[in-house]
mmCIF file of C-alpha atoms in Angstrom:
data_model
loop_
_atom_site.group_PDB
_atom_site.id
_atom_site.type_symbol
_atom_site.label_atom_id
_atom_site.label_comp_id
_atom_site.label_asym_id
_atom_site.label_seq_id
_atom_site.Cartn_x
_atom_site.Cartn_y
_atom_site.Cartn_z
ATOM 1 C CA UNK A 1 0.000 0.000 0.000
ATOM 2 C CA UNK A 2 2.565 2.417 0.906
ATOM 3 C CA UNK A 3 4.413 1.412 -1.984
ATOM 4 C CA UNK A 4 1.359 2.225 -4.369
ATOM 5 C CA UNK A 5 1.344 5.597 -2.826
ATOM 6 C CA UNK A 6 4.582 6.611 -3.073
ATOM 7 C CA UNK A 7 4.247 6.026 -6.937
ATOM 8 C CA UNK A 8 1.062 8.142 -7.215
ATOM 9 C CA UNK A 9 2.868 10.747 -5.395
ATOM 10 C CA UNK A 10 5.380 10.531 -7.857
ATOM 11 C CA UNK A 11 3.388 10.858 -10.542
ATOM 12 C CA UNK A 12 1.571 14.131 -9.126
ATOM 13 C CA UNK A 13 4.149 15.729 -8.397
ATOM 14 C CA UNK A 14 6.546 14.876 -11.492
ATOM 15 C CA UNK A 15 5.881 17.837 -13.451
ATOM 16 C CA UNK A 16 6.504 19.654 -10.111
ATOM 17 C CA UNK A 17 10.126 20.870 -10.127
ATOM 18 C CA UNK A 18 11.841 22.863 -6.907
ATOM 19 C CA UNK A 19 12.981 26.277 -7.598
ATOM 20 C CA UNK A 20 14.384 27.401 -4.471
ATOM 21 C CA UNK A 21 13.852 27.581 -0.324
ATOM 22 C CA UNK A 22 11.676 30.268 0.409
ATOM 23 C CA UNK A 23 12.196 30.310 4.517
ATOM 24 C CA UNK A 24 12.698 28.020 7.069
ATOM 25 C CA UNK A 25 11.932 28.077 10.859
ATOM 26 C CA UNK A 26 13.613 26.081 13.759
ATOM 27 C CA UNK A 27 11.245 24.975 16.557
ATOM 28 C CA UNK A 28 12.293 22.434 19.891
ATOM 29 C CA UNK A 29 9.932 19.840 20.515
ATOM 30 C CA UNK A 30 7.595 21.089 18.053
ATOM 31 C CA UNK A 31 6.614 24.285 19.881
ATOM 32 C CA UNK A 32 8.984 26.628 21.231
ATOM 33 C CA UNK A 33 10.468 29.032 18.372
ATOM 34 C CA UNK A 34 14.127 29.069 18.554
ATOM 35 C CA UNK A 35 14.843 31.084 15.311
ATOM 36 C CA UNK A 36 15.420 31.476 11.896
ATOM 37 C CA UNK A 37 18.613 30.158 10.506
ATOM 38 C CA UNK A 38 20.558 28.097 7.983
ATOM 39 C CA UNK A 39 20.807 24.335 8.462
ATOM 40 C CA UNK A 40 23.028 21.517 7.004
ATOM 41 C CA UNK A 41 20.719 18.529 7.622
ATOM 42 C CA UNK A 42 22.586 14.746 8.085
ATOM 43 C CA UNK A 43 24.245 12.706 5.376
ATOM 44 C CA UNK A 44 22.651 9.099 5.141
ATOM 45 C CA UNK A 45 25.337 7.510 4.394
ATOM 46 C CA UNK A 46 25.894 3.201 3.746
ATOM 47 C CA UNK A 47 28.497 2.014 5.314
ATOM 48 C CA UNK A 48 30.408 -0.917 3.281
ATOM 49 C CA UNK A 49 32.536 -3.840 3.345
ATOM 50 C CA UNK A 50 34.868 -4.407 1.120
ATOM 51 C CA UNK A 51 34.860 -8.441 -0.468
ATOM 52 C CA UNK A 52 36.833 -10.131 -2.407
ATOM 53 C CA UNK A 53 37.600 -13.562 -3.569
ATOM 54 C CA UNK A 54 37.282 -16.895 -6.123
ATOM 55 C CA UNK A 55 34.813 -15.457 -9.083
ATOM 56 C CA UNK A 56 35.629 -11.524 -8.487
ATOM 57 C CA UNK A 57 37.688 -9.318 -10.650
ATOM 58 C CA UNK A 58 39.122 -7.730 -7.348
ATOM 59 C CA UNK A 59 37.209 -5.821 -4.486
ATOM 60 C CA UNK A 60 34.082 -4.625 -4.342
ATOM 61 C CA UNK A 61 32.631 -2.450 -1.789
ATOM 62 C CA UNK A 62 29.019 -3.666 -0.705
ATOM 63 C CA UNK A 63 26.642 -1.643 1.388
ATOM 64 C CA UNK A 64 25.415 -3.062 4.521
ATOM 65 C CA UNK A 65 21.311 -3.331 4.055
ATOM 66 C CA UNK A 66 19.909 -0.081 6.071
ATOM 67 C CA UNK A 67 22.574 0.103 8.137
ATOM 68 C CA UNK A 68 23.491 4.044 8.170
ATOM 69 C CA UNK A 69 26.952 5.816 9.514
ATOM 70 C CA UNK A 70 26.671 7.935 12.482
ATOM 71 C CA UNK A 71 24.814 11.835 11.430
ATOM 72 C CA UNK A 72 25.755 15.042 12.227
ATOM 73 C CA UNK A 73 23.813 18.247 11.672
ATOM 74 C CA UNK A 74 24.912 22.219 12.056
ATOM 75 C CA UNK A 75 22.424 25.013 12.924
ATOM 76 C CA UNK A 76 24.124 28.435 11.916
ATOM 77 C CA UNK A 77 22.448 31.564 13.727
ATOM 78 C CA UNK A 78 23.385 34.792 13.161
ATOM 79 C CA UNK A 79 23.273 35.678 17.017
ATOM 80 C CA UNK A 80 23.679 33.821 20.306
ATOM 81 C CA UNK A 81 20.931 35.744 21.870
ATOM 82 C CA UNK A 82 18.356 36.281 19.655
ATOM 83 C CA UNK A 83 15.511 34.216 20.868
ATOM 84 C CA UNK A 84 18.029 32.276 23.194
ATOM 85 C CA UNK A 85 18.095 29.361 20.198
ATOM 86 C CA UNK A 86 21.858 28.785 20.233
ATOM 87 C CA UNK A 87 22.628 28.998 23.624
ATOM 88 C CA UNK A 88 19.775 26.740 24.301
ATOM 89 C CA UNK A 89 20.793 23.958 21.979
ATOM 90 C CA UNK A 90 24.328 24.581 23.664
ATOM 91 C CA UNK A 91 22.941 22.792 26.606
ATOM 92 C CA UNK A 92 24.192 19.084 26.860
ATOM 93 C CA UNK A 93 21.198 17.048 26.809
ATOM 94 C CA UNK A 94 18.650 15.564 23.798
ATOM 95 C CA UNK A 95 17.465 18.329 21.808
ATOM 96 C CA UNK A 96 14.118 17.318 19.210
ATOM 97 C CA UNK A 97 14.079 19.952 16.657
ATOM 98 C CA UNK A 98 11.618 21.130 13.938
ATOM 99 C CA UNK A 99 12.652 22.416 10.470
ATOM 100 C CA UNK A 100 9.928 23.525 9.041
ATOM 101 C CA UNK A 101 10.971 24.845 5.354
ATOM 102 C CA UNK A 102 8.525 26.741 3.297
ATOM 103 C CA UNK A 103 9.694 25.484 -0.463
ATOM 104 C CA UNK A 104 8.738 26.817 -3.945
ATOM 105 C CA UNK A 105 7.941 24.906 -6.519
ATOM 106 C CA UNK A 106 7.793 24.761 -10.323
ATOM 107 C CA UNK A 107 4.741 23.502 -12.020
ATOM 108 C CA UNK A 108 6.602 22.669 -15.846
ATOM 109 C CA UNK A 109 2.951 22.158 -17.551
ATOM 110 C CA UNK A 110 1.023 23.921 -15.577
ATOM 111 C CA UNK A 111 3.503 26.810 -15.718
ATOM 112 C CA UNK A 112 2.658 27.735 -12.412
ATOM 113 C CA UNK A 113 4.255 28.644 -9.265
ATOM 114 C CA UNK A 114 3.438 27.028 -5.666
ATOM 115 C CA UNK A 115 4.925 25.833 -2.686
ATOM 116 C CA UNK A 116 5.412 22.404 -0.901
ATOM 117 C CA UNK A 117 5.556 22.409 3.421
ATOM 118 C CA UNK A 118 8.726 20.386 4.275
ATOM 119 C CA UNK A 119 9.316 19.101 7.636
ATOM 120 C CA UNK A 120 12.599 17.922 8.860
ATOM 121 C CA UNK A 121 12.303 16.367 12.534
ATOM 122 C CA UNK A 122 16.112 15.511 14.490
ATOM 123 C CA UNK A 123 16.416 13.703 17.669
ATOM 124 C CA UNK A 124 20.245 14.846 19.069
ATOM 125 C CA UNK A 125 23.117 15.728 21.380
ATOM 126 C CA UNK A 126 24.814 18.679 20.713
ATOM 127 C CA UNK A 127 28.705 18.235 19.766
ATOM 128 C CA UNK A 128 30.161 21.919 19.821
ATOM 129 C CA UNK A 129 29.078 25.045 20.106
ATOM 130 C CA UNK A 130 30.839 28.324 18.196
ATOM 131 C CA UNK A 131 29.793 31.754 19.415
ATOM 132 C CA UNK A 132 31.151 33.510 16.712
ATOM 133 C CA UNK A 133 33.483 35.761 15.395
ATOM 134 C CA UNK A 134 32.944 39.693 15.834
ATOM 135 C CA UNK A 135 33.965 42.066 13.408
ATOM 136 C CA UNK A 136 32.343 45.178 13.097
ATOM 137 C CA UNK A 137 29.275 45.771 10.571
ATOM 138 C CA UNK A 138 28.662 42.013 10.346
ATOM 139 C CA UNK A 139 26.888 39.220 12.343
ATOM 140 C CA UNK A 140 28.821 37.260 14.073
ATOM 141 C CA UNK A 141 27.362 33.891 12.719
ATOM 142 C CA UNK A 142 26.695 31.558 16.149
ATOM 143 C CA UNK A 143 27.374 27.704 15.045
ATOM 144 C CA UNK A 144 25.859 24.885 16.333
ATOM 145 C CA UNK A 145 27.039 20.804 15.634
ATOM 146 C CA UNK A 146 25.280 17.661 17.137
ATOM 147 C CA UNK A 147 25.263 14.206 17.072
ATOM 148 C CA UNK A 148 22.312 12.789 15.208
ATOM 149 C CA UNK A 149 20.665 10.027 16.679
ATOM 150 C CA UNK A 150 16.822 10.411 14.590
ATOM 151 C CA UNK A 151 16.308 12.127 11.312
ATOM 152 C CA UNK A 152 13.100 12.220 9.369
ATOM 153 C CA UNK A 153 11.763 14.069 6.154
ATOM 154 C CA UNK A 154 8.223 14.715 5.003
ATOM 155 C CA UNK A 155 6.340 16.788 2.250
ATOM 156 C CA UNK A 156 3.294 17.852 2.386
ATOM 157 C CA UNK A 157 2.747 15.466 5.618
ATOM 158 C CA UNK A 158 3.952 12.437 3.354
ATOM 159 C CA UNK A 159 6.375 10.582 5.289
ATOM 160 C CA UNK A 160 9.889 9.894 2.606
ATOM 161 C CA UNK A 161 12.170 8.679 5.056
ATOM 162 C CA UNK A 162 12.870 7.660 8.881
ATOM 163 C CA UNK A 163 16.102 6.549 10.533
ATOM 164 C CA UNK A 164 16.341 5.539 13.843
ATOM 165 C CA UNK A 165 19.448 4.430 14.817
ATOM 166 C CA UNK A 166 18.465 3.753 18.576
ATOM 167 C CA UNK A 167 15.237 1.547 17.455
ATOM 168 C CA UNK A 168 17.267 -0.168 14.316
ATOM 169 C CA UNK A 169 14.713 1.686 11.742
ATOM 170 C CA UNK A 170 15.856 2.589 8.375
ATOM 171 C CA UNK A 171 12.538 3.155 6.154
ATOM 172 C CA UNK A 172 12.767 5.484 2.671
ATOM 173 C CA UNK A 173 9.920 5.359 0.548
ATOM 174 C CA UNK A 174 7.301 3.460 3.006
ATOM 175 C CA UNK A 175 9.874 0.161 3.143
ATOM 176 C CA UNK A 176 11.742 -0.504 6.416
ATOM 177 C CA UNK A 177 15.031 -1.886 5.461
ATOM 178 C CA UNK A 178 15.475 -3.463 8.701
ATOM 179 C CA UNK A 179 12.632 -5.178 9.423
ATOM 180 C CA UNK A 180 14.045 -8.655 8.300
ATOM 181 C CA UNK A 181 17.226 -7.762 10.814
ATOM 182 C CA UNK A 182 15.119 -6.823 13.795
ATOM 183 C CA UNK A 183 12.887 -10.191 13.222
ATOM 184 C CA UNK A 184 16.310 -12.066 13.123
ATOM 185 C CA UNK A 185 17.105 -10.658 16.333
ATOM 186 C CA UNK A 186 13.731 -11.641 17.271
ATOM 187 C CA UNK A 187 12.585 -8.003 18.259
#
């Protein structure tokens, strides 16, 4: 079923092409504001093993089945204290945070304009925090780094992916890619 939907999504939105980000927000768990600012979301990356042997024309690098590397994420604000968002994610403890990114969209037949909602949702620790550098008639550009631990995207309220390293979940497109590994571990 999910499967099914996924490809009907697809389909609608094919002709749809992204033009650019129009804003994005940063909220902690889901309700308190923290700011606007520029975020580099996690890398999923595979991690691989490298096999070889009788058969093989050398090495070949194989990615472990929804296993993913360890995430990071940065949140860059342009000041410490506006709103309190930096130093607040400073603190050393879990942090859920909100993206919420306001996208615009190009309609190629319709040769319209419109926008998606996109929703980015991490579970993390933070890793370092960087107050800045001060210079006169500029901001001073307040850096924040954690440890990823949860990441999810959505569009529109349409689920696309889920990993959740804690609870062995690694789902894109509606498929869990660890299912069969939990149920051999008999979770």
């Amino acid at each position: 079923m999910a499967e099914g939907r996924a490809q009907e999504q697809e389909a609608i939105m094919s002709t749809k092409q992204p033009a650019a980000t129009i804003n994005l927000e940063v909220y902690e768990d889901s309700i308190n504001f923290l700011g606007v600012a520029k975020v580099t979301l996690p890398s999923i990356i595979f991690p691989t093993v490298s096999i070889s042997g009788a058969g093989m024309m050398g090495n070949m690098d194989v990615p472990l089945l929804g296993m993913v590397d360890a995430m990071s994420a940065t949140i860059d604000f342009l000041d410490a204290n506006h709103n309190g968002g930096a130093v607040k994610l400073a603190e050393p403890r879990k942090h859920q945070l909100d993206m919420r990114v306001a996208t615009e969209y190009w309609d190629v037949e319709e040769a319209e304009v419109g926008s998606w909602a996109d929703k980015y949702v991490m579970i993390c620790h933070p890793k370092s925090f960087a107050p800045g550098t001060f210079t006169p008639m500029s901001a001073p550009g307040v850096s924040n780094e954690f440890a990823v631990y949860y990441f999810a995207g959505y569009r529109d309220g349409a689920q696309l992916w889920e990993i959740d390293k804690r609870n062995m979940k690694c789902v894109i497109n509606g498929v869990d890619y660890m299912a069969n590994v939990r149920k051999a571990l008999g979770k």
